[in-house]
Short mmCIF file of C-alpha atoms in Angstrom, two decimals:
data_model
loop_
_atom_site.label_atom_id
_atom_site.label_comp_id
_atom_site.label_asym_id
_atom_site.label_seq_id
_atom_site.Cartn_x
_atom_site.Cartn_y
_atom_site.Cartn_z
CA MET N 1 0.00 0.00 0.00
CA GLU N 2 2.83 2.40 0.87
CA ARG N 3 4.39 1.77 -2.52
CA ILE N 4 1.12 2.49 -4.30
CA PHE N 5 0.77 5.76 -2.47
CA THR N 6 4.36 6.72 -3.33
CA LEU N 7 3.80 5.99 -7.01
CA ALA N 8 0.63 8.03 -6.94
CA LYS N 9 2.48 10.99 -5.47
CA THR N 10 5.53 10.86 -7.77
CA HIS N 11 4.07 9.83 -11.12
CA LEU N 12 0.63 11.39 -11.26
CA LYS N 13 0.57 14.90 -12.68
CA LEU N 14 -2.28 16.75 -11.11
CA PRO N 15 -4.22 19.25 -13.24
CA ASP N 16 -4.41 22.87 -12.33
CA THR N 17 -7.21 23.95 -10.11
CA TYR N 18 -8.84 26.19 -12.69
CA GLU N 19 -9.54 23.17 -14.98
CA PHE N 20 -12.00 21.54 -12.54
CA GLY N 21 -12.79 24.27 -10.11
CA VAL N 22 -11.11 22.38 -7.23
CA ASP N 23 -7.72 22.73 -5.64
CA LYS N 24 -4.87 20.23 -5.90
CA LYS N 25 -5.31 19.06 -2.31
CA SER N 26 -8.86 17.86 -2.98
CA ILE N 27 -7.79 16.02 -6.11
CA LYS N 28 -5.04 14.24 -4.17
CA VAL N 29 -7.58 13.08 -1.61
CA ILE N 30 -9.91 11.78 -4.35
CA ILE N 31 -7.10 9.86 -6.05
CA LEU N 32 -5.88 8.32 -2.79
CA LEU N 33 -9.41 7.29 -1.83
CA THR N 34 -9.89 5.70 -5.25
CA ILE N 35 -6.68 3.69 -4.87
CA PHE N 36 -7.73 2.64 -1.36
CA VAL N 37 -11.15 1.44 -2.59
CA ILE N 38 -9.51 -0.59 -5.38
CA PHE N 39 -7.15 -2.16 -2.83
CA ILE N 40 -10.06 -3.11 -0.54
CA ILE N 41 -11.92 -4.71 -3.46
CA ILE N 42 -8.88 -6.83 -4.34
CA ILE N 43 -8.43 -7.98 -0.73
CA SER N 44 -12.14 -8.73 -0.43
CA ASN N 45 -12.14 -10.89 -3.55
CA THR N 46 -9.08 -12.77 -2.34
CA SER N 47 -10.68 -13.43 1.05
CA SER N 48 -13.84 -14.62 -0.66
CA SER N 49 -11.81 -17.10 -2.72
CA ASN N 50 -10.06 -18.32 0.41
CA ARG N 51 -13.37 -18.76 2.18
CA GLN N 52 -14.70 -20.78 -0.72
CA LEU N 53 -11.56 -22.94 -0.66
CA ILE N 54 -11.94 -23.56 3.08
CA ILE N 55 -15.60 -24.47 2.68
CA LYS N 56 -14.71 -26.77 -0.19
CA ASN N 57 -12.07 -28.52 1.91
CA ILE N 58 -14.48 -28.97 4.82
CA THR N 59 -17.29 -30.43 2.72
CA ARG N 60 -15.14 -32.33 0.24
CA SER N 61 -14.98 -35.61 2.16
CA SER N 62 -18.66 -35.88 3.00
CA ASP N 63 -19.95 -34.73 -0.40
CA ASN N 64 -17.72 -36.73 -2.74
CA PHE N 65 -18.40 -40.28 -3.87
CA TYR N 66 -15.30 -42.47 -3.86
CA PRO N 67 -14.41 -45.61 -5.82
CA CYS N 68 -13.21 -47.26 -2.59
CA ILE N 69 -13.84 -46.46 1.07
CA ALA N 70 -13.44 -48.00 4.54
CA VAL N 71 -16.44 -47.86 6.88
CA LEU N 72 -16.86 -48.30 10.63
CA VAL N 73 -20.12 -48.19 12.58
CA GLU N 74 -19.49 -47.69 16.28
CA PHE N 75 -21.50 -45.98 19.02
CA ARG N 76 -19.38 -46.82 22.05
CA THR N 77 -16.75 -44.63 23.70
CA VAL N 78 -13.83 -47.04 23.81
CA ASP N 79 -10.14 -46.55 23.11
CA HIS N 80 -10.18 -49.58 20.87
CA ILE N 81 -11.90 -47.46 18.21
CA VAL N 82 -8.82 -45.28 17.90
CA ALA N 83 -6.36 -48.18 17.78
CA ILE N 84 -8.27 -50.11 15.12
CA VAL N 85 -8.98 -47.08 12.91
CA HIS N 86 -5.27 -46.21 12.94
CA ASN N 87 -4.51 -49.82 12.05
CA ILE N 88 -6.91 -49.81 9.10
CA ASN N 89 -5.75 -46.40 7.88
CA HIS N 90 -2.15 -47.60 7.87
CA HIS N 91 -2.94 -50.53 5.58
CA ILE N 92 -5.38 -49.08 3.04
CA PRO N 93 -4.33 -46.88 0.09
CA SER N 94 -3.99 -43.17 0.83
CA THR N 95 -6.81 -42.44 -1.63
CA TRP N 96 -9.30 -44.42 0.46
CA PRO N 97 -11.11 -42.28 3.04
CA ILE N 98 -12.59 -43.71 6.23
CA GLN N 99 -16.22 -42.98 7.04
CA ILE N 100 -17.15 -43.44 10.70
CA PHE N 101 -20.84 -43.70 11.59
CA HIS N 102 -21.21 -42.61 15.21
CA GLY N 103 -23.72 -41.39 17.75
CA LYS N 104 -24.10 -38.43 20.06
CA ASP N 105 -22.39 -40.15 23.00
CA ASN N 106 -19.05 -40.81 21.28
CA GLU N 107 -18.78 -37.90 18.85
CA ALA N 108 -16.67 -35.69 21.13
CA PHE N 109 -14.51 -38.66 22.11
CA ILE N 110 -13.66 -39.39 18.47
CA LYS N 111 -13.04 -35.74 17.57
CA ASN N 112 -10.75 -35.21 20.57
CA SER N 113 -8.76 -38.42 20.05
CA THR N 114 -5.57 -38.86 18.03
CA LEU N 115 -7.84 -39.30 15.01
CA ALA N 116 -8.36 -35.52 15.04
CA SER N 117 -5.62 -34.75 12.51
CA LEU N 118 -7.05 -37.30 10.08
CA ILE N 119 -10.50 -35.76 10.48
CA ILE N 120 -9.16 -32.25 9.82
CA SER N 121 -7.29 -33.43 6.72
CA GLY N 122 -10.40 -35.11 5.35
CA LYS N 123 -8.94 -38.63 5.43
CA ILE N 124 -11.61 -39.49 8.00
CA PHE N 125 -15.07 -38.01 7.91
CA LEU N 126 -17.80 -38.53 10.46
CA THR N 127 -21.44 -39.38 9.81
CA TYR N 128 -23.84 -38.78 12.69
CA MET N 129 -26.69 -41.22 13.26
CA ASN N 130 -29.69 -40.27 15.36
CA GLU N 131 -30.50 -43.85 16.25
CA THR N 132 -28.06 -46.09 18.08
CA TYR N 133 -27.51 -49.62 16.80
CA ASP N 134 -25.91 -51.98 19.29
CA ARG N 135 -24.52 -55.37 18.43
CA GLY N 136 -27.92 -56.99 18.66
CA ARG N 137 -29.26 -54.72 15.90
CA THR N 138 -26.38 -55.12 13.46
CA ASN N 139 -28.45 -57.30 11.13
CA GLN N 140 -31.20 -54.69 11.00
CA LEU N 141 -28.79 -51.88 10.15
CA LEU N 142 -26.78 -53.74 7.52
CA THR N 143 -29.90 -54.80 5.63
CA ASP N 144 -31.38 -51.30 5.52
CA PRO N 145 -30.98 -49.68 2.06
CA LYS N 146 -30.94 -46.22 3.66
CA PHE N 147 -27.75 -47.10 5.51
CA TRP N 148 -25.95 -48.22 2.36
CA GLN N 149 -27.12 -45.13 0.51
CA ARG N 150 -25.34 -42.96 3.09
CA ILE N 151 -22.00 -44.65 2.44
CA ARG N 152 -19.90 -42.46 0.17
CA GLY N 153 -18.17 -45.15 -1.86
CA GLU N 154 -18.77 -48.12 -4.17
CA LYS N 155 -16.22 -50.67 -2.96
CA ILE N 156 -16.57 -50.81 0.83
CA LEU N 157 -14.18 -52.26 3.39
CA LEU N 158 -16.59 -52.73 6.29
CA PHE N 159 -14.69 -53.31 9.51
CA GLN N 160 -15.52 -53.55 13.20
CA ILE N 161 -13.31 -52.89 16.21
CA ASP N 162 -12.88 -56.63 16.71
CA SER N 163 -10.95 -56.82 13.43
CA ALA N 164 -7.45 -55.76 12.37
CA MET N 165 -5.12 -55.81 9.36
CA CYS N 166 -1.78 -57.62 9.30
CA SER N 167 1.48 -55.86 8.44
CA ASN N 168 3.31 -59.07 7.52
CA SER N 169 0.80 -60.23 4.92
CA PRO N 170 1.90 -60.43 1.28
CA HIS N 171 -1.68 -59.62 0.29
CA LYS N 172 -3.11 -56.14 -0.29
CA ILE N 173 -6.68 -54.91 -0.15
CA THR N 174 -6.44 -54.03 -3.84
CA ASP N 175 -5.90 -57.73 -4.66
CA PHE N 176 -9.58 -58.38 -3.93
CA LEU N 177 -11.40 -55.52 -5.66
CA GLN N 178 -12.82 -57.81 -8.35
CA TYR N 179 -15.15 -59.40 -5.79
CA ASP N 180 -18.52 -58.04 -4.71
CA TYR N 181 -18.42 -59.77 -1.35
CA ILE N 182 -15.57 -61.38 0.57
CA GLY N 183 -15.04 -62.16 4.24
CA ALA N 184 -13.38 -64.81 6.39
CA PRO N 185 -14.77 -68.27 5.48
CA TRP N 186 -16.73 -70.11 8.13
CA ASP N 187 -15.52 -73.41 9.50
CA LEU N 188 -17.93 -76.30 9.05
CA SER N 189 -17.57 -77.35 12.68
CA PHE N 190 -19.98 -74.63 13.78
CA PHE N 191 -21.57 -73.32 10.58
CA THR N 192 -25.20 -74.47 10.59
CA PHE N 193 -26.48 -72.82 7.42
CA ASP N 194 -26.26 -73.83 3.74
CA ARG N 195 -22.74 -75.19 3.51
CA GLN N 196 -22.16 -74.29 -0.10
CA TYR N 197 -22.14 -70.60 0.90
CA ARG N 198 -19.35 -70.20 3.45
CA VAL N 199 -17.75 -66.89 2.36
CA GLY N 200 -17.87 -65.15 4.59
CA ASN N 201 -17.89 -63.22 7.86
CA GLY N 202 -19.09 -59.63 7.65
CA GLY N 203 -17.12 -58.12 10.55
CA PHE N 204 -14.15 -57.56 8.24
CA SER N 205 -15.49 -57.71 4.71
CA LEU N 206 -15.21 -56.08 1.30
CA ARG N 207 -18.54 -55.35 -0.38
CA SER N 208 -19.87 -53.65 -3.51
CA ARG N 209 -22.47 -51.05 -2.62
CA SER N 210 -24.34 -51.37 -5.92
CA LYS N 211 -24.75 -55.14 -5.55
CA ILE N 212 -25.91 -54.81 -1.94
CA LEU N 213 -28.56 -52.28 -2.93
CA ALA N 214 -29.60 -54.36 -5.94
CA LEU N 215 -30.18 -57.43 -3.76
CA LEU N 216 -32.10 -55.47 -1.12
CA ALA N 217 -34.34 -54.13 -3.88
CA LEU N 218 -34.86 -57.61 -5.31
CA ILE N 219 -35.81 -59.72 -2.28
CA PRO N 220 -36.65 -59.04 1.39
CA TYR N 221 -34.10 -59.86 4.07
CA ASP N 222 -34.71 -63.08 5.98
CA SER N 223 -34.28 -62.00 9.60
CA LYS N 224 -33.87 -65.60 10.75
CA ILE N 225 -30.24 -65.64 9.63
CA PRO N 226 -27.34 -63.20 10.13
CA GLU N 227 -26.92 -60.49 7.53
CA ASP N 228 -23.53 -61.74 6.32
CA VAL N 229 -24.83 -65.28 5.83
CA TRP N 230 -27.83 -63.88 3.95
CA TYR N 231 -25.65 -61.86 1.61
CA ALA N 232 -23.33 -64.83 1.06
CA GLN N 233 -26.29 -67.01 0.12
CA ASN N 234 -28.10 -64.54 -2.12
CA LEU N 235 -25.72 -62.14 -3.88
CA HIS N 236 -25.50 -64.56 -6.79
CA ARG N 237 -29.07 -63.46 -7.59
CA VAL N 238 -27.69 -60.09 -8.74
CA ASN N 239 -24.57 -61.60 -10.35
CA GLY N 240 -22.43 -60.80 -7.35
CA SER N 241 -18.91 -62.20 -7.49
CA ILE N 242 -17.83 -64.18 -4.39
CA PRO N 243 -14.45 -65.95 -4.22
CA SER N 244 -13.62 -69.50 -3.24
CA ILE N 245 -12.85 -70.49 0.33
CA GLU N 246 -9.15 -70.76 -0.48
CA ILE N 247 -9.02 -67.18 -1.74
CA ALA N 248 -11.21 -65.91 1.10
CA LYS N 249 -8.76 -67.34 3.66
CA THR N 250 -6.03 -65.10 2.28
CA PHE N 251 -8.31 -62.10 2.76
CA SER N 252 -9.32 -62.74 6.37
CA VAL N 253 -9.14 -65.35 9.11
CA GLU N 254 -11.73 -66.01 11.78
CA SER N 255 -12.27 -69.75 12.30
CA MET N 256 -10.23 -71.23 9.41
CA TYR N 257 -6.46 -70.88 9.69
CA TYR N 258 -4.20 -69.27 7.11
CA VAL N 259 -0.67 -68.28 7.99
CA ARG N 260 -0.48 -64.70 6.63
CA PRO N 261 -3.93 -63.27 5.91
CA LEU N 262 -4.60 -59.66 5.00
CA GLY N 263 -6.86 -59.26 8.03
CA VAL N 264 -8.32 -61.02 11.03
CA HIS N 265 -11.69 -61.01 12.73
CA ARG N 266 -12.47 -61.97 16.31
CA PHE N 267 -11.75 -65.66 16.76
CA PRO N 268 -14.03 -68.22 18.40
CA TRP N 269 -13.29 -68.40 22.12
CA ASN N 270 -11.77 -71.89 21.80
CA CYS N 271 -9.62 -71.05 18.76
CA GLN N 272 -6.64 -73.43 18.55
CA PHE N 273 -4.43 -71.37 16.24
CA ARG N 274 -4.43 -67.95 17.87
CA ALA N 275 -0.89 -68.37 19.21
CA ASP N 276 0.44 -69.37 15.79
CA LEU N 277 -1.31 -66.50 14.05
CA ALA N 278 -0.01 -64.04 16.62
CA LYS N 279 3.51 -64.85 15.42
CA THR N 280 2.81 -63.89 11.81
CA CYS N 281 0.17 -61.26 12.53
CA PRO N 282 0.97 -59.55 15.85
CA GLU N 283 -1.95 -57.18 15.24
CA SER N 284 -4.27 -60.11 15.94
CA MET N 285 -3.41 -59.68 19.62
CA LEU N 286 -5.51 -56.52 19.53
CA ILE N 287 -8.70 -58.49 19.11
CA MET N 288 -8.40 -61.64 21.21
CA PRO N 289 -8.69 -61.04 24.94
CA ASP N 290 -8.06 -64.04 27.15
CA PHE N 291 -11.27 -63.55 29.10
CA TYR N 292 -14.40 -61.42 29.25
CA PRO N 293 -15.01 -58.93 32.07
CA ALA N 294 -18.54 -60.32 32.40
CA ILE N 295 -20.32 -63.34 30.98
CA ALA N 296 -23.58 -65.31 31.32
CA ILE N 297 -23.38 -69.10 31.72
CA ILE N 298 -25.91 -71.91 31.48
CA VAL N 299 -25.29 -75.64 31.95
CA GLU N 300 -27.91 -77.80 30.25
CA PHE N 301 -27.75 -81.30 28.72
CA ARG N 302 -31.41 -81.70 27.76
CA ALA N 303 -32.90 -80.95 24.35
CA VAL N 304 -35.85 -78.90 25.55
CA ASP N 305 -37.49 -75.85 24.01
CA HIS N 306 -37.39 -74.12 27.37
CA LEU N 307 -33.60 -73.89 27.03
CA VAL N 308 -33.98 -71.73 23.93
CA ALA N 309 -36.63 -69.51 25.51
CA ILE N 310 -34.59 -68.85 28.65
CA VAL N 311 -31.38 -68.10 26.75
CA HIS N 312 -33.23 -65.57 24.57
CA ASN N 313 -34.70 -64.04 27.71
CA VAL N 314 -31.32 -63.68 29.40
CA ASN N 315 -29.68 -62.34 26.25
CA TYR N 316 -32.35 -59.66 25.97
CA HIS N 317 -31.69 -58.36 29.49
CA ILE N 318 -27.89 -58.43 29.71
CA PRO N 319 -25.56 -55.83 28.14
CA SER N 320 -24.67 -56.43 24.49
CA THR N 321 -21.00 -56.82 25.47
CA TRP N 322 -21.74 -59.88 27.64
CA PRO N 323 -21.45 -63.21 25.78
CA ILE N 324 -23.36 -66.31 26.79
CA GLN N 325 -21.50 -69.58 27.30
CA ILE N 326 -23.63 -72.71 27.07
CA PHE N 327 -22.17 -75.88 28.55
CA HIS N 328 -23.96 -78.74 26.76
CA GLY N 329 -23.71 -82.43 25.98
CA LYS N 330 -23.60 -84.51 22.80
CA ASP N 331 -27.32 -85.24 22.99
CA ASN N 332 -28.46 -81.62 22.75
CA GLU N 333 -25.70 -79.99 20.70
CA ASP N 334 -27.46 -80.44 17.36
CA PHE N 335 -30.73 -79.23 18.90
CA ILE N 336 -29.09 -76.02 20.13
CA ARG N 337 -27.27 -75.31 16.86
CA LYS N 338 -30.44 -75.72 14.78
CA SER N 339 -32.63 -73.67 17.12
CA THR N 340 -33.35 -69.95 16.88
CA LEU N 341 -30.14 -69.46 18.84
CA ALA N 342 -28.19 -70.18 15.64
CA PRO N 343 -27.75 -66.50 14.60
CA LEU N 344 -26.39 -65.66 18.05
CA ILE N 345 -23.98 -68.58 17.83
CA ALA N 346 -22.83 -67.54 14.36
CA SER N 347 -22.29 -63.95 15.51
CA GLY N 348 -20.25 -65.03 18.54
CA LYS N 349 -22.73 -63.71 21.10
CA ILE N 350 -23.28 -67.30 22.23
CA PHE N 351 -20.51 -69.88 22.27
CA LEU N 352 -20.88 -73.53 23.08
CA THR N 353 -18.74 -75.74 25.32
CA LEU N 354 -19.12 -79.50 25.03
CA MET N 355 -19.05 -81.41 28.33
CA GLU N 356 -19.41 -85.00 29.38
CA GLN N 357 -22.56 -85.47 31.42
CA PHE N 358 -21.05 -86.07 34.84
CA ASP N 359 -23.97 -85.69 37.21
CA ASP N 360 -27.51 -87.06 37.07
CA ARG N 361 -28.79 -83.74 38.31
CA PHE N 362 -28.10 -82.33 34.85
#
């Protein structure tokens, strides 16, 4: 500004006063005011451009639609959220954003965590949900077209905080983009549904948004089975591509062992290979606690309908974080697995422990 004023004073030849009927002092004031107004206009336009750029940066992540995206749905305020999101972010391509669906109770926790810098940069963006979905309502949420329509990407890595990605794996997430659904294959020892569709677990899964929405528009969800089993059984109806069990094992491990998978999902409580997998995938230690802080237990060797009714009753009234351990015998194992408890067994909410019947009282 000082330079502009100097140039105005030294290079502008002012007319004589008799030409305009005003003195030179007034003309100087007019010229200086004109220059000042022009300067203000330039600054104002620049500020406006900067404001638009800032607004664009803020809204970019939530408005854009991405080819690939990672998604977490979590309403709890637990440190494990932060650890697992950092783990996922470290292993996915830098062009993949992470969309976190959250609730009112954990919004401030997430924003004030070490995820803050990723949120500010736009690598992570948050999506608020008015309604809270706990573990028991996962099937309802993941079969709701409105939920999938809110996801800002086509190829979706859906992960939960009981999953992690392995640094020592030779496999990359981009190796599996040709599939419309892939998750850890289910082991036949506990899988009670159609055995030709065993790929795979939804807690760490890669899905195509368009195929999910196409299937939901084609047929209604069967609430008798878990959402991931339902998708595995039915995505072929919309020409969804699902890999073989051998390929799915390289993507993720839950109940079927593979030495160096891309990712892991929470193992069954009696998993025999967790120690071996911890050697090749140390990150798996993040998701396999040795014991639960609280648990519900029932010991029952009879095949009676009342067993199913009581377990459902107890499950309804205990916190969603409490599992139920059923000690059973050979005579009622098949009955339990084929009952309406099957979805809870498949999800890990209920796990079974086989016992020899050692007392007539049971």
